[in-house]
Amino acid sequence: VRLIEAHLDVLAFLLDDVLRLIRNCIQHEFEAVARIGVEGFKQLLICTGKNMKPQSWQKVTTCILELFKDSMPTKLMEVDAKVSAQLPFNKDDVVIQCVVQLLLIDMLQDAVSQHYETIPESGIMTLLDALQQSFEFAQEFNRQIELRQALKRLGFMKEVKQLPGLLKQERESLSCSLRILFQVQADPRMSGSEFASRAVDRLLRLCSSVLQNYVNK
């Protein structure tokens, strides 16, 4: 990271390889390695973001979107609440995915807060796509009480008193999304562009979803 920070212009051609290395670390089976990967990515963005060209930011934001997709704990949805007699997945693998989702949200939030002005409009929308997917998955999972009860019964996160849930993922992805979307509304770069109308539509749908969820509770 320090080497790229010091010589970003010269070493920009290595960005694809660096992102591939970081991605491999984040997808590692051991949580400690995954954490190191996210922290390395975070430092790369914080240290070099202000000097990144739009093309580099596009690669970075696409990588972040792919990481969100790859680390989504979708196997939680594979449990049949009525007939499953055991967990159909490796518990540790899914727990690591849940951790990585939270780490990625934190990393994204820090990167955008420090370098919003240098991230191209399309890159901002890509990051919002990543957050939207994380929010929608967590929200849908949290709504399925019977599924969460089955996971608890089958031993998933049995050391925790409450039902297994992705409440923090839902809350943090929503909070980060709203913060960026409000920033987009005040961004002169977005004014009159295709991204502006998409951002308004997304903001309205998110707010509607939150209100509907509150009413249903």
Tab-separated table of C-alpha atoms in Angstrom:
chain	number	residue	atom	x	y	z
A	1	VAL	CA	0.000	0.000	0.000
A	2	ARG	CA	2.801	2.441	0.928
A	3	LEU	CA	4.660	1.645	-2.287
A	4	ILE	CA	1.581	2.315	-4.431
A	5	GLU	CA	0.803	5.472	-2.464
A	6	ALA	CA	4.263	6.845	-3.163
A	7	HIS	CA	4.311	5.899	-6.848
A	8	LEU	CA	0.656	5.691	-7.865
A	9	ASP	CA	1.117	7.177	-11.345
A	10	VAL	CA	3.945	4.804	-12.206
A	11	LEU	CA	2.388	1.709	-10.610
A	12	ALA	CA	-1.234	2.263	-11.678
A	13	PHE	CA	-0.855	-0.605	-14.161
A	14	LEU	CA	-0.484	-2.962	-11.182
A	15	LEU	CA	-3.856	-2.021	-9.696
A	16	ASP	CA	-5.652	-5.043	-11.167
A	17	ASP	CA	-3.099	-7.386	-9.607
A	18	VAL	CA	-3.257	-5.594	-6.254
A	19	LEU	CA	-7.054	-5.781	-6.213
A	20	ARG	CA	-6.918	-9.478	-7.081
A	21	LEU	CA	-4.515	-10.098	-4.192
A	22	ILE	CA	-6.700	-8.130	-1.785
A	23	ARG	CA	-9.796	-9.970	-2.980
A	24	ASN	CA	-8.134	-13.339	-2.369
A	25	CYS	CA	-7.244	-12.266	1.177
A	26	ILE	CA	-10.776	-11.075	1.928
A	27	GLN	CA	-12.243	-14.336	0.643
A	28	HIS	CA	-9.883	-16.453	2.747
A	29	GLU	CA	-11.281	-19.196	4.964
A	30	PHE	CA	-9.647	-17.728	8.067
A	31	GLU	CA	-11.260	-14.649	9.589
A	32	ALA	CA	-7.927	-13.102	10.597
A	33	VAL	CA	-6.726	-13.138	6.980
A	34	ALA	CA	-10.048	-11.726	5.748
A	35	ARG	CA	-9.778	-8.896	8.269
A	36	ILE	CA	-6.232	-8.127	7.124
A	37	GLY	CA	-7.453	-8.041	3.529
A	38	VAL	CA	-10.221	-5.538	4.273
A	39	GLU	CA	-7.899	-3.377	6.364
A	40	GLY	CA	-5.306	-3.393	3.571
A	41	PHE	CA	-7.969	-2.384	1.052
A	42	LYS	CA	-9.177	0.354	3.388
A	43	GLN	CA	-5.674	1.786	3.786
A	44	LEU	CA	-5.142	1.639	0.027
A	45	LEU	CA	-8.288	3.694	-0.567
A	46	ILE	CA	-7.648	6.188	2.217
A	47	CYS	CA	-4.019	6.758	1.245
A	48	THR	CA	-4.325	6.828	-2.544
A	49	GLY	CA	-7.970	7.755	-3.182
A	50	LYS	CA	-7.326	11.469	-3.561
A	51	ASN	CA	-4.887	10.800	-6.408
A	52	MET	CA	-6.781	8.031	-8.195
A	53	LYS	CA	-7.969	8.689	-11.720
A	54	PRO	CA	-11.589	7.919	-12.697
A	55	GLN	CA	-10.543	4.735	-14.491
A	56	SER	CA	-8.833	3.437	-11.340
A	57	TRP	CA	-11.829	4.352	-9.191
A	58	GLN	CA	-14.073	2.448	-11.597
A	59	LYS	CA	-11.962	-0.666	-11.095
A	60	VAL	CA	-11.999	-0.181	-7.326
A	61	THR	CA	-15.757	0.343	-7.045
A	62	THR	CA	-16.438	-2.660	-9.275
A	63	CYS	CA	-14.171	-4.753	-7.067
A	64	ILE	CA	-16.039	-3.581	-3.970
A	65	LEU	CA	-19.382	-4.504	-5.539
A	66	GLU	CA	-18.075	-7.975	-6.387
A	67	LEU	CA	-16.745	-8.425	-2.859
A	68	PHE	CA	-20.147	-7.558	-1.410
A	69	LYS	CA	-21.772	-10.137	-3.700
A	70	ASP	CA	-19.198	-12.841	-2.984
A	71	SER	CA	-19.383	-12.410	0.790
A	72	MET	CA	-23.181	-12.248	1.069
A	73	PRO	CA	-24.181	-15.033	3.503
A	74	THR	CA	-26.789	-16.440	1.101
A	75	LYS	CA	-26.446	-19.958	2.519
A	76	LEU	CA	-28.444	-18.785	5.524
A	77	MET	CA	-31.466	-18.885	3.247
A	78	GLU	CA	-30.904	-22.532	2.306
A	79	VAL	CA	-32.258	-23.849	5.593
A	80	ASP	CA	-35.726	-25.381	5.415
A	81	ALA	CA	-37.307	-24.286	8.682
A	82	LYS	CA	-39.662	-27.286	8.696
A	83	VAL	CA	-37.498	-30.233	7.633
A	84	SER	CA	-33.802	-29.380	8.081
A	85	ALA	CA	-32.165	-31.631	10.661
A	86	GLN	CA	-28.739	-30.049	10.385
A	87	LEU	CA	-27.085	-26.961	8.991
A	88	PRO	CA	-26.549	-27.300	5.216
A	89	PHE	CA	-23.382	-25.199	5.366
A	90	ASN	CA	-20.118	-24.762	7.224
A	91	LYS	CA	-20.971	-22.530	10.157
A	92	ASP	CA	-17.571	-20.831	10.354
A	93	ASP	CA	-17.610	-19.922	6.646
A	94	VAL	CA	-20.966	-18.171	6.974
A	95	VAL	CA	-19.940	-16.349	10.153
A	96	ILE	CA	-16.870	-15.004	8.336
A	97	GLN	CA	-19.101	-13.773	5.513
A	98	CYS	CA	-21.283	-11.929	8.021
A	99	VAL	CA	-18.189	-10.308	9.527
A	100	VAL	CA	-16.808	-9.344	6.111
A	101	GLN	CA	-20.085	-7.658	5.137
A	102	LEU	CA	-19.806	-5.356	8.151
A	103	LEU	CA	-16.130	-4.662	7.504
A	104	LEU	CA	-16.834	-3.794	3.870
A	105	ILE	CA	-19.615	-1.392	4.835
A	106	ASP	CA	-17.254	0.336	7.271
A	107	MET	CA	-14.501	0.492	4.638
A	108	LEU	CA	-16.864	1.889	2.000
A	109	GLN	CA	-18.161	4.504	4.405
A	110	ASP	CA	-14.663	5.717	5.278
A	111	ALA	CA	-13.559	5.783	1.651
A	112	VAL	CA	-16.575	7.794	0.485
A	113	SER	CA	-16.434	10.226	3.399
A	114	GLN	CA	-12.801	11.038	2.590
A	115	HIS	CA	-12.832	10.919	-1.205
A	116	TYR	CA	-16.390	11.550	-2.387
A	117	GLU	CA	-15.328	14.395	-4.677
A	118	THR	CA	-12.777	12.261	-6.526
A	119	ILE	CA	-15.008	9.232	-7.084
A	120	PRO	CA	-16.735	9.433	-10.500
A	121	GLU	CA	-20.518	9.541	-10.578
A	122	SER	CA	-20.786	6.028	-12.000
A	123	GLY	CA	-18.513	4.781	-9.221
A	124	ILE	CA	-20.759	6.336	-6.573
A	125	MET	CA	-23.748	4.521	-8.073
A	126	THR	CA	-21.815	1.242	-8.089
A	127	LEU	CA	-21.092	1.638	-4.380
A	128	LEU	CA	-24.767	2.399	-3.757
A	129	ASP	CA	-25.633	-0.806	-5.620
A	130	ALA	CA	-23.372	-2.741	-3.251
A	131	LEU	CA	-24.984	-1.200	-0.189
A	132	GLN	CA	-28.481	-1.758	-1.586
A	133	GLN	CA	-27.819	-5.457	-2.071
A	134	SER	CA	-26.416	-5.791	1.430
A	135	PHE	CA	-29.386	-3.949	2.931
A	136	GLU	CA	-32.045	-5.861	1.020
A	137	PHE	CA	-30.568	-9.258	1.847
A	138	ALA	CA	-30.221	-8.442	5.546
A	139	GLN	CA	-33.713	-6.968	5.721
A	140	GLU	CA	-35.270	-10.015	4.070
A	141	PHE	CA	-33.392	-12.390	6.352
A	142	ASN	CA	-34.327	-10.458	9.486
A	143	ARG	CA	-38.013	-10.636	8.527
A	144	GLN	CA	-37.951	-14.439	8.442
A	145	ILE	CA	-38.427	-15.229	12.129
A	146	GLU	CA	-39.228	-18.906	11.543
A	147	LEU	CA	-36.019	-19.361	9.577
A	148	ARG	CA	-33.985	-17.646	12.290
A	149	GLN	CA	-35.583	-19.866	14.926
A	150	ALA	CA	-34.647	-22.942	12.883
A	151	LEU	CA	-31.050	-21.736	12.585
A	152	LYS	CA	-30.920	-21.255	16.337
A	153	ARG	CA	-32.327	-24.747	16.888
A	154	LEU	CA	-29.740	-26.238	14.537
A	155	GLY	CA	-26.884	-24.628	16.448
A	156	PHE	CA	-26.053	-21.553	14.390
A	157	MET	CA	-24.697	-18.849	16.734
A	158	LYS	CA	-25.918	-20.912	19.679
A	159	GLU	CA	-23.677	-18.976	22.064
A	160	VAL	CA	-25.796	-15.842	21.484
A	161	LYS	CA	-28.993	-15.490	23.526
A	162	GLN	CA	-31.117	-13.802	20.861
A	163	LEU	CA	-32.055	-15.250	17.473
A	164	PRO	CA	-29.403	-15.171	14.728
A	165	GLY	CA	-29.857	-11.957	12.817
A	166	LEU	CA	-28.262	-9.514	10.412
A	167	LEU	CA	-29.602	-6.490	12.250
A	168	LYS	CA	-26.327	-4.586	12.233
A	169	GLN	CA	-25.800	-5.292	8.539
A	170	GLU	CA	-29.284	-3.994	7.797
A	171	ARG	CA	-28.821	-0.909	9.959
A	172	GLU	CA	-25.300	0.024	8.830
A	173	SER	CA	-25.885	-0.535	5.111
A	174	LEU	CA	-29.044	1.577	5.304
A	175	SER	CA	-27.335	4.352	7.242
A	176	CYS	CA	-24.402	4.459	4.835
A	177	SER	CA	-26.721	4.418	1.807
A	178	LEU	CA	-28.803	7.317	3.099
A	179	ARG	CA	-25.729	9.353	3.947
A	180	ILE	CA	-24.353	8.968	0.424
A	181	LEU	CA	-27.728	9.528	-1.240
A	182	PHE	CA	-28.227	12.819	0.588
A	183	GLN	CA	-24.707	13.794	-0.451
A	184	VAL	CA	-25.603	12.997	-4.061
A	185	GLN	CA	-28.611	15.345	-3.881
A	186	ALA	CA	-26.275	18.241	-3.164
A	187	ASP	CA	-23.644	17.217	-5.732
A	188	PRO	CA	-23.542	19.624	-8.722
A	189	ARG	CA	-21.871	16.878	-10.795
A	190	MET	CA	-25.041	14.821	-10.561
A	191	SER	CA	-27.448	17.635	-11.437
A	192	GLY	CA	-29.409	16.843	-14.572
A	193	SER	CA	-27.601	13.559	-15.162
A	194	GLU	CA	-29.089	10.080	-15.432
A	195	PHE	CA	-27.562	9.321	-12.039
A	196	ALA	CA	-29.530	12.106	-10.335
A	197	SER	CA	-32.927	10.608	-11.152
A	198	ARG	CA	-31.725	7.113	-10.211
A	199	ALA	CA	-30.477	8.429	-6.871
A	200	VAL	CA	-33.772	10.197	-6.124
A	201	ASP	CA	-35.731	7.062	-6.991
A	202	ARG	CA	-33.483	4.955	-4.788
A	203	LEU	CA	-33.735	7.404	-1.897
A	204	LEU	CA	-37.538	7.380	-2.080
A	205	ARG	CA	-37.688	3.588	-2.261
A	206	LEU	CA	-35.330	3.224	0.691
A	207	CYS	CA	-37.305	5.657	2.831
A	208	SER	CA	-40.538	3.905	1.852
A	209	SER	CA	-39.056	0.530	2.747
A	210	VAL	CA	-37.915	1.765	6.143
A	211	LEU	CA	-41.325	3.281	6.945
A	212	GLN	CA	-43.138	0.155	5.786
A	213	ASN	CA	-40.878	-2.033	7.878
A	214	TYR	CA	-41.528	0.182	10.916
A	215	VAL	CA	-45.301	-0.011	10.383
A	216	ASN	CA	-45.192	-3.800	10.039
A	217	LYS	CA	-43.405	-4.086	13.382
